[in-house]
Amino acid sequence: MNLVFLGYPGSGKGTQAKILSERRKFAHLSTGDMFREEIAKGSELGLKVKSIISSGKLVSDEIVLEVIENKISSLKQDTIFDGFPRTVEQAEALENMLEKYSRQVDAVLFFEVDEAEVVKRLSARRSCSCGRVYNVLTSPPLKEGVCDSCGKTLFIREDDKPDVVSKRIDVYKDLTSPLISYYRIQGIFHIIKADKPSEEVYSQIESVLVKVGV
Ligand code: AMP
């Protein structure tokens, strides 16, 4: 079973992918997380993508597809693709890659939320290097600025700063939103009303999984 989580940055797809992967043992492939790990390690790949990510633009298909292909080749379990594909070209490439392993995209979950909500959420987002993410308005850490899980200092992602957020939103509208009709016509598209509390969003995901037979 291969799921694609699609939606604006800040629509909650990463948070829900983490929850689903913990509760249902899905592999969680987040291209954004992978790039951030490479940047933190200071690897060659990290150095290549750092300034692109900080500017809010998309990393080139060539780089993204290489990273994904390496992962897919060793993955046998049910998988959530989070933040990938982000263009129609990437979606076509994903289909070709999966086909090699007799797999396919089984369902696309579109996290529907409006632009104003996304801007609000991204400006309230605080991140930790351990991977945990907080919203200081709705789910703040127990101690301000400090991660509940590991005690490290929280930070604002470079690309969550206001001018970069507006660039990311433009990029989403131009390059990623065409995926909505691309997947809708394939009959594998499901809308998740993502402007609800986390547990309500999660139960909508479970309902889709039941529908597609997981
Ligand atoms: P995310 O955490 O998914 O919002 O991704 C953060 C940034 O990583 C994006 O703004 C892009 O610069 C880059 N990125 C992540 N996934 C992709 C992708 N599939 N294609 C191109 N760039 C990506």
Short mmCIF file of C-alpha atoms and ligand atoms in Angstrom, two decimals:
data_model
loop_
_atom_site.label_atom_id
_atom_site.label_comp_id
_atom_site.label_asym_id
_atom_site.label_seq_id
_atom_site.Cartn_x
_atom_site.Cartn_y
_atom_site.Cartn_z
CA MET A 1 0.00 0.00 0.00
CA ASN A 2 1.45 3.35 -1.05
CA LEU A 3 -0.16 6.58 0.10
CA VAL A 4 0.62 10.09 -1.10
CA PHE A 5 -0.05 12.91 1.37
CA LEU A 6 -0.69 16.10 -0.58
CA GLY A 7 -1.38 19.64 0.58
CA TYR A 8 -0.05 23.09 1.35
CA PRO A 9 3.04 23.35 3.53
CA GLY A 10 1.58 23.60 7.03
CA SER A 11 -1.55 21.63 6.18
CA GLY A 12 -0.60 19.05 8.82
CA LYS A 13 0.33 16.22 6.48
CA GLY A 14 3.76 15.71 8.09
CA THR A 15 2.28 15.53 11.59
CA GLN A 16 -0.38 13.05 10.49
CA ALA A 17 2.14 10.97 8.54
CA LYS A 18 4.21 10.65 11.72
CA ILE A 19 1.17 9.55 13.74
CA LEU A 20 0.06 7.04 11.09
CA SER A 21 3.54 5.60 10.71
CA GLU A 22 3.73 5.05 14.48
CA ARG A 23 0.26 3.55 14.86
CA ARG A 24 0.11 1.45 11.69
CA LYS A 25 3.79 0.74 10.99
CA PHE A 26 3.88 2.57 7.67
CA ALA A 27 7.28 3.75 6.45
CA HIS A 28 7.24 7.55 6.39
CA LEU A 29 9.15 9.09 3.49
CA SER A 30 9.35 12.85 3.89
CA THR A 31 11.64 14.46 1.33
CA GLY A 32 11.71 17.67 3.40
CA ASP A 33 12.88 15.74 6.52
CA MET A 34 15.47 13.87 4.46
CA PHE A 35 16.90 17.11 3.10
CA ARG A 36 16.95 18.70 6.55
CA GLU A 37 18.84 15.69 7.93
CA GLU A 38 21.42 16.01 5.14
CA ILE A 39 21.78 19.73 5.86
CA ALA A 40 22.28 19.02 9.58
CA LYS A 41 24.95 16.41 8.74
CA GLY A 42 26.69 18.90 6.43
CA SER A 43 26.79 16.28 3.65
CA GLU A 44 27.45 17.10 0.00
CA LEU A 45 23.73 16.73 -0.73
CA GLY A 46 22.89 18.96 2.24
CA LEU A 47 25.21 21.68 0.99
CA LYS A 48 23.65 21.46 -2.47
CA VAL A 49 20.06 21.92 -1.28
CA LYS A 50 20.50 24.27 1.72
CA SER A 51 20.16 27.61 -0.06
CA ILE A 52 17.35 26.36 -2.33
CA ILE A 53 15.31 25.24 0.67
CA SER A 54 15.97 28.47 2.58
CA SER A 55 14.66 30.42 -0.42
CA GLY A 56 11.38 28.47 -0.55
CA LYS A 57 11.99 27.09 -4.05
CA LEU A 58 11.84 23.45 -5.03
CA VAL A 59 14.93 21.27 -5.17
CA SER A 60 15.54 20.00 -8.72
CA ASP A 61 13.72 16.87 -9.86
CA GLU A 62 17.06 15.25 -10.61
CA ILE A 63 18.14 15.46 -6.95
CA VAL A 64 14.72 14.59 -5.48
CA LEU A 65 14.21 11.58 -7.74
CA GLU A 66 17.63 10.17 -6.95
CA VAL A 67 16.93 10.40 -3.22
CA ILE A 68 13.51 8.75 -3.62
CA GLU A 69 14.74 6.00 -5.92
CA ASN A 70 17.41 5.02 -3.39
CA LYS A 71 14.77 4.74 -0.68
CA ILE A 72 12.14 2.89 -2.72
CA SER A 73 14.60 0.24 -3.84
CA SER A 74 15.04 -0.93 -0.23
CA LEU A 75 11.46 -0.42 0.99
CA LYS A 76 9.09 -3.34 1.11
CA GLN A 77 6.53 -2.13 3.64
CA ASP A 78 3.46 0.11 3.29
CA THR A 79 4.69 3.63 2.63
CA ILE A 80 3.51 7.21 3.06
CA PHE A 81 5.02 9.71 0.63
CA ASP A 82 4.90 13.06 2.42
CA GLY A 83 5.89 16.16 0.44
CA PHE A 84 6.62 14.08 -2.64
CA PRO A 85 5.53 14.26 -5.43
CA ARG A 86 5.35 18.03 -5.64
CA THR A 87 5.06 18.38 -9.41
CA VAL A 88 3.29 16.44 -12.14
CA GLU A 89 6.71 15.38 -13.46
CA GLN A 90 7.59 13.92 -10.07
CA ALA A 91 4.23 12.11 -9.93
CA GLU A 92 4.92 10.49 -13.30
CA ALA A 93 8.41 9.53 -12.21
CA LEU A 94 7.03 8.02 -8.99
CA GLU A 95 4.62 5.85 -10.96
CA ASN A 96 7.44 4.57 -13.15
CA MET A 97 9.65 3.85 -10.16
CA LEU A 98 6.93 1.99 -8.28
CA GLU A 99 6.03 -0.02 -11.34
CA LYS A 100 9.54 -1.50 -11.35
CA TYR A 101 8.76 -3.03 -7.97
CA SER A 102 5.18 -4.04 -8.97
CA ARG A 103 3.76 -1.29 -6.78
CA GLN A 104 1.49 1.67 -7.41
CA VAL A 105 0.06 4.75 -5.70
CA ASP A 106 -3.06 3.32 -4.04
CA ALA A 107 -4.52 6.47 -2.50
CA VAL A 108 -3.83 10.19 -2.43
CA LEU A 109 -4.94 12.02 0.70
CA PHE A 110 -5.37 15.73 0.09
CA PHE A 111 -5.13 17.82 3.27
CA GLU A 112 -7.60 20.59 2.56
CA VAL A 113 -7.05 23.81 4.47
CA ASP A 114 -7.22 27.44 3.37
CA GLU A 115 -4.27 29.70 2.72
CA ALA A 116 -4.88 32.02 5.69
CA GLU A 117 -4.85 29.05 8.08
CA VAL A 118 -1.60 27.80 6.60
CA VAL A 119 0.08 31.19 7.08
CA LYS A 120 -1.15 31.25 10.69
CA ARG A 121 0.12 27.72 11.38
CA LEU A 122 3.53 28.25 9.79
CA SER A 123 4.13 31.45 11.72
CA ALA A 124 3.29 29.58 14.95
CA ARG A 125 5.47 26.57 14.13
CA ARG A 126 8.54 25.84 16.25
CA SER A 127 10.79 22.93 15.39
CA CYS A 128 13.29 20.78 17.23
CA SER A 129 16.31 19.04 15.75
CA CYS A 130 14.90 15.74 17.15
CA GLY A 131 12.05 16.03 14.61
CA ARG A 132 9.30 17.15 16.98
CA VAL A 133 7.19 20.09 15.84
CA TYR A 134 5.04 22.42 17.97
CA ASN A 135 2.40 25.03 17.29
CA VAL A 136 2.90 27.70 19.94
CA LEU A 137 -0.77 28.69 19.75
CA THR A 138 -2.48 25.30 19.84
CA SER A 139 0.07 22.79 21.19
CA PRO A 140 2.95 24.65 22.87
CA PRO A 141 5.77 22.87 24.71
CA LEU A 142 5.47 22.66 28.50
CA LYS A 143 8.39 25.07 28.91
CA GLU A 144 8.53 27.92 26.41
CA GLY A 145 11.18 27.41 23.72
CA VAL A 146 12.25 23.97 24.98
CA CYS A 147 11.42 20.57 23.46
CA ASP A 148 9.35 18.32 25.76
CA SER A 149 10.92 15.20 24.23
CA CYS A 150 14.64 15.98 24.29
CA GLY A 151 15.14 19.29 26.14
CA LYS A 152 16.82 21.04 23.21
CA THR A 153 16.07 24.64 22.25
CA LEU A 154 13.31 25.06 19.67
CA PHE A 155 13.87 27.13 16.54
CA ILE A 156 11.96 28.70 13.65
CA ARG A 157 12.82 26.98 10.38
CA GLU A 158 14.50 29.33 7.92
CA ASP A 159 11.74 28.58 5.43
CA ASP A 160 8.98 29.29 7.99
CA LYS A 161 9.97 32.97 8.05
CA PRO A 162 7.21 35.17 6.54
CA ASP A 163 8.80 36.14 3.19
CA VAL A 164 9.83 32.54 2.49
CA VAL A 165 6.38 31.25 3.49
CA SER A 166 4.76 33.43 0.84
CA LYS A 167 7.23 32.07 -1.76
CA ARG A 168 6.42 28.49 -0.72
CA ILE A 169 2.72 29.19 -1.06
CA ASP A 170 3.25 30.58 -4.58
CA VAL A 171 5.34 27.54 -5.51
CA TYR A 172 2.61 25.25 -4.15
CA LYS A 173 -0.08 26.99 -6.20
CA ASP A 174 1.97 27.01 -9.42
CA LEU A 175 3.65 23.62 -9.34
CA THR A 176 1.99 21.36 -6.78
CA SER A 177 -1.73 22.17 -6.95
CA PRO A 178 -2.03 20.74 -10.52
CA LEU A 179 -1.57 17.37 -8.81
CA ILE A 180 -5.11 17.71 -7.43
CA SER A 181 -6.73 17.22 -10.84
CA TYR A 182 -3.95 14.83 -11.91
CA TYR A 183 -4.88 12.42 -9.12
CA ARG A 184 -8.61 13.19 -9.05
CA ILE A 185 -9.10 11.80 -12.54
CA GLN A 186 -7.30 8.62 -11.53
CA GLY A 187 -10.05 7.93 -8.97
CA ILE A 188 -7.62 7.56 -6.07
CA PHE A 189 -8.10 11.04 -4.58
CA HIS A 190 -9.53 11.55 -1.08
CA ILE A 191 -10.18 14.83 0.70
CA ILE A 192 -9.19 15.17 4.33
CA LYS A 193 -10.65 18.20 6.06
CA ALA A 194 -7.44 19.32 7.70
CA ASP A 195 -8.72 22.40 9.54
CA LYS A 196 -9.89 20.20 12.44
CA PRO A 197 -8.19 19.06 15.66
CA SER A 198 -5.48 16.46 15.12
CA GLU A 199 -7.46 13.41 16.34
CA GLU A 200 -10.40 14.33 14.09
CA VAL A 201 -8.06 14.61 11.13
CA TYR A 202 -6.56 11.25 12.03
CA SER A 203 -9.95 9.53 12.15
CA GLN A 204 -10.71 10.80 8.64
CA ILE A 205 -7.45 9.17 7.52
CA GLU A 206 -8.49 5.89 9.16
CA SER A 207 -11.82 6.06 7.30
CA VAL A 208 -9.99 6.41 3.99
CA LEU A 209 -7.78 3.44 4.87
CA VAL A 210 -10.88 1.35 5.54
CA LYS A 211 -12.33 2.44 2.18
CA VAL A 212 -9.20 1.43 0.29
CA GLY A 213 -8.95 -1.83 2.17
CA VAL A 214 -6.06 -1.41 4.62
P1 AMP B 1 8.73 20.32 3.41
O1 AMP B 1 9.30 20.02 4.73
O2 AMP B 1 8.04 19.15 2.76
O3 AMP B 1 7.86 21.56 3.41
O4 AMP B 1 9.97 20.64 2.44
C1 AMP B 1 10.87 21.69 2.72
C2 AMP B 1 11.58 22.08 1.43
O5 AMP B 1 12.32 20.97 0.91
C3 AMP B 1 10.67 22.51 0.28
O6 AMP B 1 10.25 23.86 0.38
C4 AMP B 1 11.59 22.27 -0.92
O7 AMP B 1 12.60 23.27 -1.01
C5 AMP B 1 12.30 20.97 -0.51
N1 AMP B 1 11.53 19.80 -0.97
C6 AMP B 1 10.91 18.87 -0.20
N2 AMP B 1 10.31 17.95 -0.96
C7 AMP B 1 10.53 18.30 -2.25
C8 AMP B 1 10.13 17.77 -3.49
N3 AMP B 1 9.38 16.68 -3.59
N4 AMP B 1 10.54 18.41 -4.62
C9 AMP B 1 11.31 19.51 -4.56
N5 AMP B 1 11.70 20.08 -3.41
C10 AMP B 1 11.33 19.49 -2.25
#
